[in-house]
Amino acid sequence: CTPMQATVQTVRRIGPRAVVLWSHTGSAMDTTVLAAIARETARTPARTALYTAGPGWRLVSGAPRSATVHLTSLTDAVRALTG
């Protein structure tokens, strides 16, 4: 299966507290992956938080709006995931 399918299946199976999607280059496929993961996280019983991270999201118009927060640093990530 593809990385996107594997991520969706994993979110469905374990319902993690959070998912962080990294984008390095900002391709159109990133928005497809983000939309698929956003749909799946909305279905989890505990409502999995969805975060974007990485420089590629700046290149993808409007994509981070599907996420809970865009993480801009390791400090942001630690705060978001432990808070």
PDB file of N, CA, C and O in Angstrom:
ATOM      1  N   CYS A   1       0.844  -1.182   0.000  1.00  0.00           N
ATOM      2  CA  CYS A   1       0.000   0.000   0.000  1.00  0.00           C
ATOM      3  C   CYS A   1       0.893   1.251   0.000  1.00  0.00           C
ATOM      4  O   CYS A   1       2.076   1.181   0.277  1.00  0.00           O
ATOM      5  N   THR A   2       0.284   2.374  -0.307  1.00  0.00           N
ATOM      6  CA  THR A   2       1.027   3.633  -0.359  1.00  0.00           C
ATOM      7  C   THR A   2       1.243   4.187   1.048  1.00  0.00           C
ATOM      8  O   THR A   2       0.534   3.788   1.978  1.00  0.00           O
ATOM      9  N   PRO A   3       2.164   5.128   1.210  1.00  0.00           N
ATOM     10  CA  PRO A   3       2.334   5.748   2.531  1.00  0.00           C
ATOM     11  C   PRO A   3       1.037   6.398   3.036  1.00  0.00           C
ATOM     12  O   PRO A   3       0.736   6.324   4.222  1.00  0.00           O
ATOM     13  N   MET A   4       0.276   7.019   2.140  1.00  0.00           N
ATOM     14  CA  MET A   4      -0.988   7.630   2.546  1.00  0.00           C
ATOM     15  C   MET A   4      -1.964   6.567   3.047  1.00  0.00           C
ATOM     16  O   MET A   4      -2.567   6.726   4.113  1.00  0.00           O
ATOM     17  N   GLN A   5      -2.094   5.470   2.333  1.00  0.00           N
ATOM     18  CA  GLN A   5      -2.989   4.393   2.755  1.00  0.00           C
ATOM     19  C   GLN A   5      -2.541   3.809   4.092  1.00  0.00           C
ATOM     20  O   GLN A   5      -3.365   3.532   4.961  1.00  0.00           O
ATOM     21  N   ALA A   6      -1.257   3.630   4.245  1.00  0.00           N
ATOM     22  CA  ALA A   6      -0.730   3.082   5.503  1.00  0.00           C
ATOM     23  C   ALA A   6      -1.015   4.021   6.673  1.00  0.00           C
ATOM     24  O   ALA A   6      -1.382   3.571   7.758  1.00  0.00           O
ATOM     25  N   THR A   7      -0.875   5.314   6.450  1.00  0.00           N
ATOM     26  CA  THR A   7      -1.147   6.278   7.515  1.00  0.00           C
ATOM     27  C   THR A   7      -2.622   6.291   7.876  1.00  0.00           C
ATOM     28  O   THR A   7      -2.987   6.275   9.054  1.00  0.00           O
ATOM     29  N   VAL A   8      -3.491   6.301   6.872  1.00  0.00           N
ATOM     30  CA  VAL A   8      -4.939   6.266   7.122  1.00  0.00           C
ATOM     31  C   VAL A   8      -5.310   4.995   7.882  1.00  0.00           C
ATOM     32  O   VAL A   8      -6.055   5.040   8.866  1.00  0.00           O
ATOM     33  N   GLN A   9      -4.786   3.855   7.462  1.00  0.00           N
ATOM     34  CA  GLN A   9      -5.082   2.590   8.138  1.00  0.00           C
ATOM     35  C   GLN A   9      -4.591   2.601   9.585  1.00  0.00           C
ATOM     36  O   GLN A   9      -5.267   2.097  10.490  1.00  0.00           O
ATOM     37  N   THR A  10      -3.426   3.185   9.811  1.00  0.00           N
ATOM     38  CA  THR A  10      -2.882   3.241  11.162  1.00  0.00           C
ATOM     39  C   THR A  10      -3.727   4.138  12.056  1.00  0.00           C
ATOM     40  O   THR A  10      -4.031   3.785  13.197  1.00  0.00           O
ATOM     41  N   VAL A  11      -4.129   5.286  11.551  1.00  0.00           N
ATOM     42  CA  VAL A  11      -4.991   6.186  12.331  1.00  0.00           C
ATOM     43  C   VAL A  11      -6.301   5.482  12.655  1.00  0.00           C
ATOM     44  O   VAL A  11      -6.785   5.535  13.785  1.00  0.00           O
ATOM     45  N   ARG A  12      -6.853   4.799  11.679  1.00  0.00           N
ATOM     46  CA  ARG A  12      -8.113   4.073  11.891  1.00  0.00           C
ATOM     47  C   ARG A  12      -7.942   2.977  12.935  1.00  0.00           C
ATOM     48  O   ARG A  12      -8.788   2.786  13.797  1.00  0.00           O
ATOM     49  N   ARG A  13      -6.826   2.257  12.869  1.00  0.00           N
ATOM     50  CA  ARG A  13      -6.609   1.109  13.746  1.00  0.00           C
ATOM     51  C   ARG A  13      -6.286   1.500  15.188  1.00  0.00           C
ATOM     52  O   ARG A  13      -6.826   0.927  16.124  1.00  0.00           O
ATOM     53  N   ILE A  14      -5.409   2.491  15.369  1.00  0.00           N
ATOM     54  CA  ILE A  14      -4.965   2.772  16.741  1.00  0.00           C
ATOM     55  C   ILE A  14      -5.515   4.072  17.318  1.00  0.00           C
ATOM     56  O   ILE A  14      -5.430   4.277  18.525  1.00  0.00           O
ATOM     57  N   GLY A  15      -6.058   4.963  16.492  1.00  0.00           N
ATOM     58  CA  GLY A  15      -6.603   6.218  17.008  1.00  0.00           C
ATOM     59  C   GLY A  15      -5.611   6.991  17.856  1.00  0.00           C
ATOM     60  O   GLY A  15      -5.857   7.247  19.027  1.00  0.00           O
ATOM     61  N   PRO A  16      -4.471   7.392  17.279  1.00  0.00           N
ATOM     62  CA  PRO A  16      -3.450   8.064  18.074  1.00  0.00           C
ATOM     63  C   PRO A  16      -3.928   9.416  18.597  1.00  0.00           C
ATOM     64  O   PRO A  16      -4.890   9.991  18.088  1.00  0.00           O
ATOM     65  N   ARG A  17      -3.255   9.893  19.604  1.00  0.00           N
ATOM     66  CA  ARG A  17      -3.578  11.209  20.160  1.00  0.00           C
ATOM     67  C   ARG A  17      -3.298  12.320  19.156  1.00  0.00           C
ATOM     68  O   ARG A  17      -3.988  13.334  19.107  1.00  0.00           O
ATOM     69  N   ALA A  18      -2.258  12.143  18.333  1.00  0.00           N
ATOM     70  CA  ALA A  18      -1.876  13.166  17.360  1.00  0.00           C
ATOM     71  C   ALA A  18      -1.188  12.535  16.157  1.00  0.00           C
ATOM     72  O   ALA A  18      -0.590  11.472  16.268  1.00  0.00           O
ATOM     73  N   VAL A  19      -1.293  13.232  15.027  1.00  0.00           N
ATOM     74  CA  VAL A  19      -0.577  12.874  13.807  1.00  0.00           C
ATOM     75  C   VAL A  19       0.103  14.148  13.316  1.00  0.00           C
ATOM     76  O   VAL A  19      -0.520  15.206  13.253  1.00  0.00           O
ATOM     77  N   VAL A  20       1.400  14.049  12.993  1.00  0.00           N
ATOM     78  CA  VAL A  20       2.143  15.177  12.434  1.00  0.00           C
ATOM     79  C   VAL A  20       2.516  14.814  11.006  1.00  0.00           C
ATOM     80  O   VAL A  20       3.174  13.803  10.771  1.00  0.00           O
ATOM     81  N   LEU A  21       2.078  15.651  10.060  1.00  0.00           N
ATOM     82  CA  LEU A  21       2.407  15.435   8.650  1.00  0.00           C
ATOM     83  C   LEU A  21       3.468  16.440   8.226  1.00  0.00           C
ATOM     84  O   LEU A  21       3.244  17.645   8.259  1.00  0.00           O
ATOM     85  N   TRP A  22       4.610  15.922   7.820  1.00  0.00           N
ATOM     86  CA  TRP A  22       5.730  16.747   7.375  1.00  0.00           C
ATOM     87  C   TRP A  22       5.659  16.899   5.870  1.00  0.00           C
ATOM     88  O   TRP A  22       5.433  15.936   5.138  1.00  0.00           O
ATOM     89  N   SER A  23       5.862  18.127   5.394  1.00  0.00           N
ATOM     90  CA  SER A  23       5.989  18.377   3.957  1.00  0.00           C
ATOM     91  C   SER A  23       7.275  19.148   3.730  1.00  0.00           C
ATOM     92  O   SER A  23       7.469  20.226   4.285  1.00  0.00           O
ATOM     93  N   HIS A  24       8.122  18.587   2.906  1.00  0.00           N
ATOM     94  CA  HIS A  24       9.396  19.247   2.630  1.00  0.00           C
ATOM     95  C   HIS A  24       9.331  20.080   1.349  1.00  0.00           C
ATOM     96  O   HIS A  24       9.911  21.153   1.277  1.00  0.00           O
ATOM     97  N   THR A  25       8.604  19.587   0.355  1.00  0.00           N
ATOM     98  CA  THR A  25       8.614  20.255  -0.951  1.00  0.00           C
ATOM     99  C   THR A  25       7.310  20.930  -1.330  1.00  0.00           C
ATOM    100  O   THR A  25       7.278  21.733  -2.249  1.00  0.00           O
ATOM    101  N   GLY A  26       6.206  20.619  -0.686  1.00  0.00           N
ATOM    102  CA  GLY A  26       4.947  21.275  -0.988  1.00  0.00           C
ATOM    103  C   GLY A  26       4.309  20.843  -2.289  1.00  0.00           C
ATOM    104  O   GLY A  26       3.878  21.671  -3.081  1.00  0.00           O
ATOM    105  N   SER A  27       4.218  19.557  -2.523  1.00  0.00           N
ATOM    106  CA  SER A  27       3.609  19.066  -3.756  1.00  0.00           C
ATOM    107  C   SER A  27       2.089  18.992  -3.628  1.00  0.00           C
ATOM    108  O   SER A  27       1.538  19.017  -2.529  1.00  0.00           O
ATOM    109  N   ALA A  28       1.414  18.899  -4.764  1.00  0.00           N
ATOM    110  CA  ALA A  28      -0.047  18.780  -4.769  1.00  0.00           C
ATOM    111  C   ALA A  28      -0.485  17.515  -4.032  1.00  0.00           C
ATOM    112  O   ALA A  28      -1.556  17.484  -3.429  1.00  0.00           O
ATOM    113  N   MET A  29       0.334  16.474  -4.055  1.00  0.00           N
ATOM    114  CA  MET A  29       0.001  15.237  -3.359  1.00  0.00           C
ATOM    115  C   MET A  29      -0.101  15.469  -1.852  1.00  0.00           C
ATOM    116  O   MET A  29      -0.879  14.815  -1.172  1.00  0.00           O
ATOM    117  N   ASP A  30       0.650  16.424  -1.336  1.00  0.00           N
ATOM    118  CA  ASP A  30       0.586  16.721   0.097  1.00  0.00           C
ATOM    119  C   ASP A  30      -0.831  17.108   0.518  1.00  0.00           C
ATOM    120  O   ASP A  30      -1.292  16.708   1.573  1.00  0.00           O
ATOM    121  N   THR A  31      -1.521  17.897  -0.303  1.00  0.00           N
ATOM    122  CA  THR A  31      -2.890  18.298   0.050  1.00  0.00           C
ATOM    123  C   THR A  31      -3.835  17.110   0.004  1.00  0.00           C
ATOM    124  O   THR A  31      -4.757  17.027   0.811  1.00  0.00           O
ATOM    125  N   THR A  32      -3.613  16.179  -0.899  1.00  0.00           N
ATOM    126  CA  THR A  32      -4.429  14.965  -0.979  1.00  0.00           C
ATOM    127  C   THR A  32      -4.245  14.128   0.281  1.00  0.00           C
ATOM    128  O   THR A  32      -5.209  13.650   0.863  1.00  0.00           O
ATOM    129  N   VAL A  33      -3.005  13.972   0.692  1.00  0.00           N
ATOM    130  CA  VAL A  33      -2.700  13.218   1.910  1.00  0.00           C
ATOM    131  C   VAL A  33      -3.312  13.913   3.118  1.00  0.00           C
ATOM    132  O   VAL A  33      -3.959  13.282   3.954  1.00  0.00           O
ATOM    133  N   LEU A  34      -3.149  15.224   3.202  1.00  0.00           N
ATOM    134  CA  LEU A  34      -3.693  15.980   4.336  1.00  0.00           C
ATOM    135  C   LEU A  34      -5.206  15.826   4.422  1.00  0.00           C
ATOM    136  O   LEU A  34      -5.754  15.588   5.493  1.00  0.00           O
ATOM    137  N   ALA A  35      -5.896  15.923   3.293  1.00  0.00           N
ATOM    138  CA  ALA A  35      -7.361  15.784   3.293  1.00  0.00           C
ATOM    139  C   ALA A  35      -7.778  14.386   3.740  1.00  0.00           C
ATOM    140  O   ALA A  35      -8.724  14.231   4.523  1.00  0.00           O
ATOM    141  N   ALA A  36      -7.094  13.363   3.266  1.00  0.00           N
ATOM    142  CA  ALA A  36      -7.429  11.985   3.652  1.00  0.00           C
ATOM    143  C   ALA A  36      -7.198  11.753   5.141  1.00  0.00           C
ATOM    144  O   ALA A  36      -8.039  11.145   5.819  1.00  0.00           O
ATOM    145  N   ILE A  37      -6.095  12.247   5.651  1.00  0.00           N
ATOM    146  CA  ILE A  37      -5.795  12.071   7.074  1.00  0.00           C
ATOM    147  C   ILE A  37      -6.761  12.902   7.920  1.00  0.00           C
ATOM    148  O   ILE A  37      -7.218  12.447   8.972  1.00  0.00           O
ATOM    149  N   ALA A  38      -7.107  14.097   7.468  1.00  0.00           N
ATOM    150  CA  ALA A  38      -8.058  14.937   8.206  1.00  0.00           C
ATOM    151  C   ALA A  38      -9.414  14.251   8.326  1.00  0.00           C
ATOM    152  O   ALA A  38     -10.036  14.263   9.395  1.00  0.00           O
ATOM    153  N   ARG A  39      -9.873  13.630   7.252  1.00  0.00           N
ATOM    154  CA  ARG A  39     -11.154  12.890   7.304  1.00  0.00           C
ATOM    155  C   ARG A  39     -11.069  11.752   8.317  1.00  0.00           C
ATOM    156  O   ARG A  39     -11.997  11.529   9.095  1.00  0.00           O
ATOM    157  N   GLU A  40      -9.972  11.039   8.316  1.00  0.00           N
ATOM    158  CA  GLU A  40      -9.832   9.898   9.221  1.00  0.00           C
ATOM    159  C   GLU A  40      -9.684  10.340  10.674  1.00  0.00           C
ATOM    160  O   GLU A  40     -10.269   9.728  11.558  1.00  0.00           O
ATOM    161  N   THR A  41      -8.923  11.400  10.927  1.00  0.00           N
ATOM    162  CA  THR A  41      -8.758  11.844  12.312  1.00  0.00           C
ATOM    163  C   THR A  41     -10.078  12.357  12.885  1.00  0.00           C
ATOM    164  O   THR A  41     -10.324  12.236  14.080  1.00  0.00           O
ATOM    165  N   ALA A  42     -10.936  12.895  12.052  1.00  0.00           N
ATOM    166  CA  ALA A  42     -12.249  13.376  12.516  1.00  0.00           C
ATOM    167  C   ALA A  42     -13.140  12.218  12.962  1.00  0.00           C
ATOM    168  O   ALA A  42     -14.059  12.411  13.752  1.00  0.00           O
ATOM    169  N   ARG A  43     -12.871  11.027  12.477  1.00  0.00           N
ATOM    170  CA  ARG A  43     -13.680   9.842  12.798  1.00  0.00           C
ATOM    171  C   ARG A  43     -13.194   9.088  14.033  1.00  0.00           C
ATOM    172  O   ARG A  43     -13.881   8.196  14.508  1.00  0.00           O
ATOM    173  N   THR A  44     -12.027   9.411  14.536  1.00  0.00           N
ATOM    174  CA  THR A  44     -11.500   8.665  15.683  1.00  0.00           C
ATOM    175  C   THR A  44     -12.285   9.026  16.942  1.00  0.00           C
ATOM    176  O   THR A  44     -12.714  10.166  17.097  1.00  0.00           O
ATOM    177  N   PRO A  45     -12.488   8.061  17.828  1.00  0.00           N
ATOM    178  CA  PRO A  45     -13.277   8.318  19.036  1.00  0.00           C
ATOM    179  C   PRO A  45     -12.750   9.473  19.887  1.00  0.00           C
ATOM    180  O   PRO A  45     -13.517  10.250  20.424  1.00  0.00           O
ATOM    181  N   ALA A  46     -11.442   9.596  20.005  1.00  0.00           N
ATOM    182  CA  ALA A  46     -10.852  10.643  20.840  1.00  0.00           C
ATOM    183  C   ALA A  46     -10.506  11.891  20.044  1.00  0.00           C
ATOM    184  O   ALA A  46      -9.864  12.791  20.542  1.00  0.00           O
ATOM    185  N   ARG A  47     -10.901  11.950  18.782  1.00  0.00           N
ATOM    186  CA  ARG A  47     -10.611  13.073  17.880  1.00  0.00           C
ATOM    187  C   ARG A  47      -9.126  13.375  17.837  1.00  0.00           C
ATOM    188  O   ARG A  47      -8.613  14.246  18.534  1.00  0.00           O
ATOM    189  N   THR A  48      -8.411  12.612  17.062  1.00  0.00           N
ATOM    190  CA  THR A  48      -6.969  12.759  16.896  1.00  0.00           C
ATOM    191  C   THR A  48      -6.625  14.159  16.400  1.00  0.00           C
ATOM    192  O   THR A  48      -7.216  14.637  15.431  1.00  0.00           O
ATOM    193  N   ALA A  49      -5.671  14.816  17.058  1.00  0.00           N
ATOM    194  CA  ALA A  49      -5.197  16.126  16.609  1.00  0.00           C
ATOM    195  C   ALA A  49      -4.312  15.932  15.382  1.00  0.00           C
ATOM    196  O   ALA A  49      -3.513  15.000  15.322  1.00  0.00           O
ATOM    197  N   LEU A  50      -4.474  16.803  14.405  1.00  0.00           N
ATOM    198  CA  LEU A  50      -3.696  16.728  13.169  1.00  0.00           C
ATOM    199  C   LEU A  50      -2.853  17.988  13.038  1.00  0.00           C
ATOM    200  O   LEU A  50      -3.385  19.102  13.049  1.00  0.00           O
ATOM    201  N   TYR A  51      -1.545  17.807  12.959  1.00  0.00           N
ATOM    202  CA  TYR A  51      -0.615  18.915  12.846  1.00  0.00           C
ATOM    203  C   TYR A  51       0.136  18.824  11.531  1.00  0.00           C
ATOM    204  O   TYR A  51       0.437  17.731  11.058  1.00  0.00           O
ATOM    205  N   THR A  52       0.468  19.981  10.957  1.00  0.00           N
ATOM    206  CA  THR A  52       1.376  20.022   9.819  1.00  0.00           C
ATOM    207  C   THR A  52       2.709  20.572  10.323  1.00  0.00           C
ATOM    208  O   THR A  52       2.757  21.324  11.296  1.00  0.00           O
ATOM    209  N   ALA A  53       3.770  20.191   9.649  1.00  0.00           N
ATOM    210  CA  ALA A  53       5.106  20.673   9.980  1.00  0.00           C
ATOM    211  C   ALA A  53       5.951  20.620   8.717  1.00  0.00           C
ATOM    212  O   ALA A  53       5.666  19.858   7.797  1.00  0.00           O
ATOM    213  N   GLY A  54       6.960  21.453   8.681  1.00  0.00           N
ATOM    214  CA  GLY A  54       7.883  21.452   7.555  1.00  0.00           C
ATOM    215  C   GLY A  54       7.656  22.623   6.614  1.00  0.00           C
ATOM    216  O   GLY A  54       6.570  23.191   6.549  1.00  0.00           O
ATOM    217  N   PRO A  55       8.689  22.970   5.862  1.00  0.00           N
ATOM    218  CA  PRO A  55       8.642  24.143   4.988  1.00  0.00           C
ATOM    219  C   PRO A  55       7.730  23.990   3.775  1.00  0.00           C
ATOM    220  O   PRO A  55       7.288  24.983   3.207  1.00  0.00           O
ATOM    221  N   GLY A  56       7.425  22.784   3.394  1.00  0.00           N
ATOM    222  CA  GLY A  56       6.609  22.572   2.206  1.00  0.00           C
ATOM    223  C   GLY A  56       5.194  23.096   2.315  1.00  0.00           C
ATOM    224  O   GLY A  56       4.581  23.475   1.309  1.00  0.00           O
ATOM    225  N   TRP A  57       4.644  23.147   3.529  1.00  0.00           N
ATOM    226  CA  TRP A  57       3.259  23.610   3.675  1.00  0.00           C
ATOM    227  C   TRP A  57       3.107  25.073   3.308  1.00  0.00           C
ATOM    228  O   TRP A  57       2.030  25.508   2.919  1.00  0.00           O
ATOM    229  N   ARG A  58       4.183  25.868   3.397  1.00  0.00           N
ATOM    230  CA  ARG A  58       4.107  27.272   2.978  1.00  0.00           C
ATOM    231  C   ARG A  58       3.878  27.376   1.484  1.00  0.00           C
ATOM    232  O   ARG A  58       3.370  28.378   1.002  1.00  0.00           O
ATOM    233  N   LEU A  59       4.273  26.341   0.746  1.00  0.00           N
ATOM    234  CA  LEU A  59       4.142  26.351  -0.708  1.00  0.00           C
ATOM    235  C   LEU A  59       2.802  25.812  -1.190  1.00  0.00           C
ATOM    236  O   LEU A  59       2.485  25.900  -2.367  1.00  0.00           O
ATOM    237  N   VAL A  60       2.006  25.266  -0.278  1.00  0.00           N
ATOM    238  CA  VAL A  60       0.726  24.661  -0.631  1.00  0.00           C
ATOM    239  C   VAL A  60      -0.383  25.586  -0.146  1.00  0.00           C
ATOM    240  O   VAL A  60      -0.600  25.731   1.047  1.00  0.00           O
ATOM    241  N   SER A  61      -1.079  26.196  -1.065  1.00  0.00           N
ATOM    242  CA  SER A  61      -2.110  27.185  -0.744  1.00  0.00           C
ATOM    243  C   SER A  61      -3.219  26.627   0.140  1.00  0.00           C
ATOM    244  O   SER A  61      -3.897  25.675  -0.228  1.00  0.00           O
ATOM    245  N   GLY A  62      -3.399  27.229   1.305  1.00  0.00           N
ATOM    246  CA  GLY A  62      -4.506  26.904   2.194  1.00  0.00           C
ATOM    247  C   GLY A  62      -4.476  25.550   2.876  1.00  0.00           C
ATOM    248  O   GLY A  62      -5.361  25.247   3.658  1.00  0.00           O
ATOM    249  N   ALA A  63      -3.510  24.724   2.616  1.00  0.00           N
ATOM    250  CA  ALA A  63      -3.498  23.366   3.157  1.00  0.00           C
ATOM    251  C   ALA A  63      -3.487  23.296   4.677  1.00  0.00           C
ATOM    252  O   ALA A  63      -4.250  22.532   5.255  1.00  0.00           O
ATOM    253  N   PRO A  64      -2.667  24.074   5.372  1.00  0.00           N
ATOM    254  CA  PRO A  64      -2.626  23.920   6.828  1.00  0.00           C
ATOM    255  C   PRO A  64      -3.944  24.210   7.540  1.00  0.00           C
ATOM    256  O   PRO A  64      -4.107  23.865   8.696  1.00  0.00           O
ATOM    257  N   ARG A  65      -4.915  24.827   6.881  1.00  0.00           N
ATOM    258  CA  ARG A  65      -6.204  25.078   7.538  1.00  0.00           C
ATOM    259  C   ARG A  65      -6.905  23.781   7.927  1.00  0.00           C
ATOM    260  O   ARG A  65      -7.746  23.779   8.813  1.00  0.00           O
ATOM    261  N   SER A  66      -6.590  22.679   7.262  1.00  0.00           N
ATOM    262  CA  SER A  66      -7.173  21.390   7.620  1.00  0.00           C
ATOM    263  C   SER A  66      -6.576  20.824   8.899  1.00  0.00           C
ATOM    264  O   SER A  66      -7.129  19.917   9.485  1.00  0.00           O
ATOM    265  N   ALA A  67      -5.461  21.368   9.298  1.00  0.00           N
ATOM    266  CA  ALA A  67      -4.752  20.863  10.477  1.00  0.00           C
ATOM    267  C   ALA A  67      -5.151  21.643  11.721  1.00  0.00           C
ATOM    268  O   ALA A  67      -5.638  22.765  11.644  1.00  0.00           O
ATOM    269  N   THR A  68      -4.909  21.042  12.881  1.00  0.00           N
ATOM    270  CA  THR A  68      -5.155  21.705  14.153  1.00  0.00           C
ATOM    271  C   THR A  68      -4.248  22.928  14.277  1.00  0.00           C
ATOM    272  O   THR A  68      -4.704  24.013  14.597  1.00  0.00           O
ATOM    273  N   VAL A  69      -2.960  22.727  14.006  1.00  0.00           N
ATOM    274  CA  VAL A  69      -1.942  23.782  14.115  1.00  0.00           C
ATOM    275  C   VAL A  69      -0.810  23.436  13.160  1.00  0.00           C
ATOM    276  O   VAL A  69      -0.526  22.264  12.934  1.00  0.00           O
ATOM    277  N   HIS A  70      -0.140  24.473  12.635  1.00  0.00           N
ATOM    278  CA  HIS A  70       1.088  24.252  11.884  1.00  0.00           C
ATOM    279  C   HIS A  70       2.247  24.440  12.853  1.00  0.00           C
ATOM    280  O   HIS A  70       2.396  25.506  13.451  1.00  0.00           O
ATOM    281  N   LEU A  71       3.029  23.397  13.028  1.00  0.00           N
ATOM    282  CA  LEU A  71       4.170  23.433  13.946  1.00  0.00           C
ATOM    283  C   LEU A  71       5.369  24.025  13.218  1.00  0.00           C
ATOM    284  O   LEU A  71       5.751  23.538  12.162  1.00  0.00           O
ATOM    285  N   THR A  72       5.940  25.077  13.799  1.00  0.00           N
ATOM    286  CA  THR A  72       7.044  25.760  13.122  1.00  0.00           C
ATOM    287  C   THR A  72       8.404  25.481  13.737  1.00  0.00           C
ATOM    288  O   THR A  72       9.418  25.908  13.196  1.00  0.00           O
ATOM    289  N   SER A  73       8.416  24.783  14.864  1.00  0.00           N
ATOM    290  CA  SER A  73       9.702  24.477  15.505  1.00  0.00           C
ATOM    291  C   SER A  73       9.545  23.233  16.366  1.00  0.00           C
ATOM    292  O   SER A  73       8.433  22.797  16.660  1.00  0.00           O
ATOM    293  N   LEU A  74      10.663  22.706  16.780  1.00  0.00           N
ATOM    294  CA  LEU A  74      10.651  21.568  17.689  1.00  0.00           C
ATOM    295  C   LEU A  74      10.007  21.962  19.016  1.00  0.00           C
ATOM    296  O   LEU A  74       9.253  21.190  19.610  1.00  0.00           O
ATOM    297  N   THR A  75      10.250  23.177  19.453  1.00  0.00           N
ATOM    298  CA  THR A  75       9.630  23.663  20.690  1.00  0.00           C
ATOM    299  C   THR A  75       8.114  23.673  20.569  1.00  0.00           C
ATOM    300  O   THR A  75       7.405  23.229  21.477  1.00  0.00           O
ATOM    301  N   ASP A  76       7.589  24.168  19.427  1.00  0.00           N
ATOM    302  CA  ASP A  76       6.131  24.136  19.183  1.00  0.00           C
ATOM    303  C   ASP A  76       5.607  22.703  19.245  1.00  0.00           C
ATOM    304  O   ASP A  76       4.561  22.452  19.824  1.00  0.00           O
ATOM    305  N   ALA A  77       6.328  21.790  18.631  1.00  0.00           N
ATOM    306  CA  ALA A  77       5.889  20.391  18.585  1.00  0.00           C
ATOM    307  C   ALA A  77       5.851  19.796  19.975  1.00  0.00           C
ATOM    308  O   ALA A  77       4.867  19.134  20.344  1.00  0.00           O
ATOM    309  N   VAL A  78       6.875  20.015  20.753  1.00  0.00           N
ATOM    310  CA  VAL A  78       6.918  19.467  22.116  1.00  0.00           C
ATOM    311  C   VAL A  78       5.771  20.034  22.939  1.00  0.00           C
ATOM    312  O   VAL A  78       5.074  19.300  23.638  1.00  0.00           O
ATOM    313  N   ARG A  79       5.546  21.340  22.850  1.00  0.00           N
ATOM    314  CA  ARG A  79       4.439  21.964  23.592  1.00  0.00           C
ATOM    315  C   ARG A  79       3.089  21.379  23.169  1.00  0.00           C
ATOM    316  O   ARG A  79       2.251  21.078  24.006  1.00  0.00           O
ATOM    317  N   ALA A  80       2.881  21.269  21.876  1.00  0.00           N
ATOM    318  CA  ALA A  80       1.595  20.775  21.367  1.00  0.00           C
ATOM    319  C   ALA A  80       1.351  19.320  21.749  1.00  0.00           C
ATOM    320  O   ALA A  80       0.235  18.936  22.111  1.00  0.00           O
ATOM    321  N   LEU A  81       2.391  18.517  21.682  1.00  0.00           N
ATOM    322  CA  LEU A  81       2.213  17.087  21.905  1.00  0.00           C
ATOM    323  C   LEU A  81       2.258  16.681  23.378  1.00  0.00           C
ATOM    324  O   LEU A  81       1.818  15.595  23.721  1.00  0.00           O
ATOM    325  N   THR A  82       2.761  17.550  24.231  1.00  0.00           N
ATOM    326  CA  THR A  82       2.811  17.209  25.655  1.00  0.00           C
ATOM    327  C   THR A  82       1.832  18.035  26.485  1.00  0.00           C
ATOM    328  O   THR A  82       1.639  17.733  27.656  1.00  0.00           O
ATOM    329  N   GLY A  83       1.268  19.062  25.893  1.00  0.00           N
ATOM    330  CA  GLY A  83       0.409  19.975  26.655  1.00  0.00           C
ATOM    331  C   GLY A  83      -0.978  19.585  26.832  1.00  0.00           C
ATOM    332  O   GLY A  83      -1.664  18.732  26.887  1.00  0.00           O
TER     333      GLY A  83
END
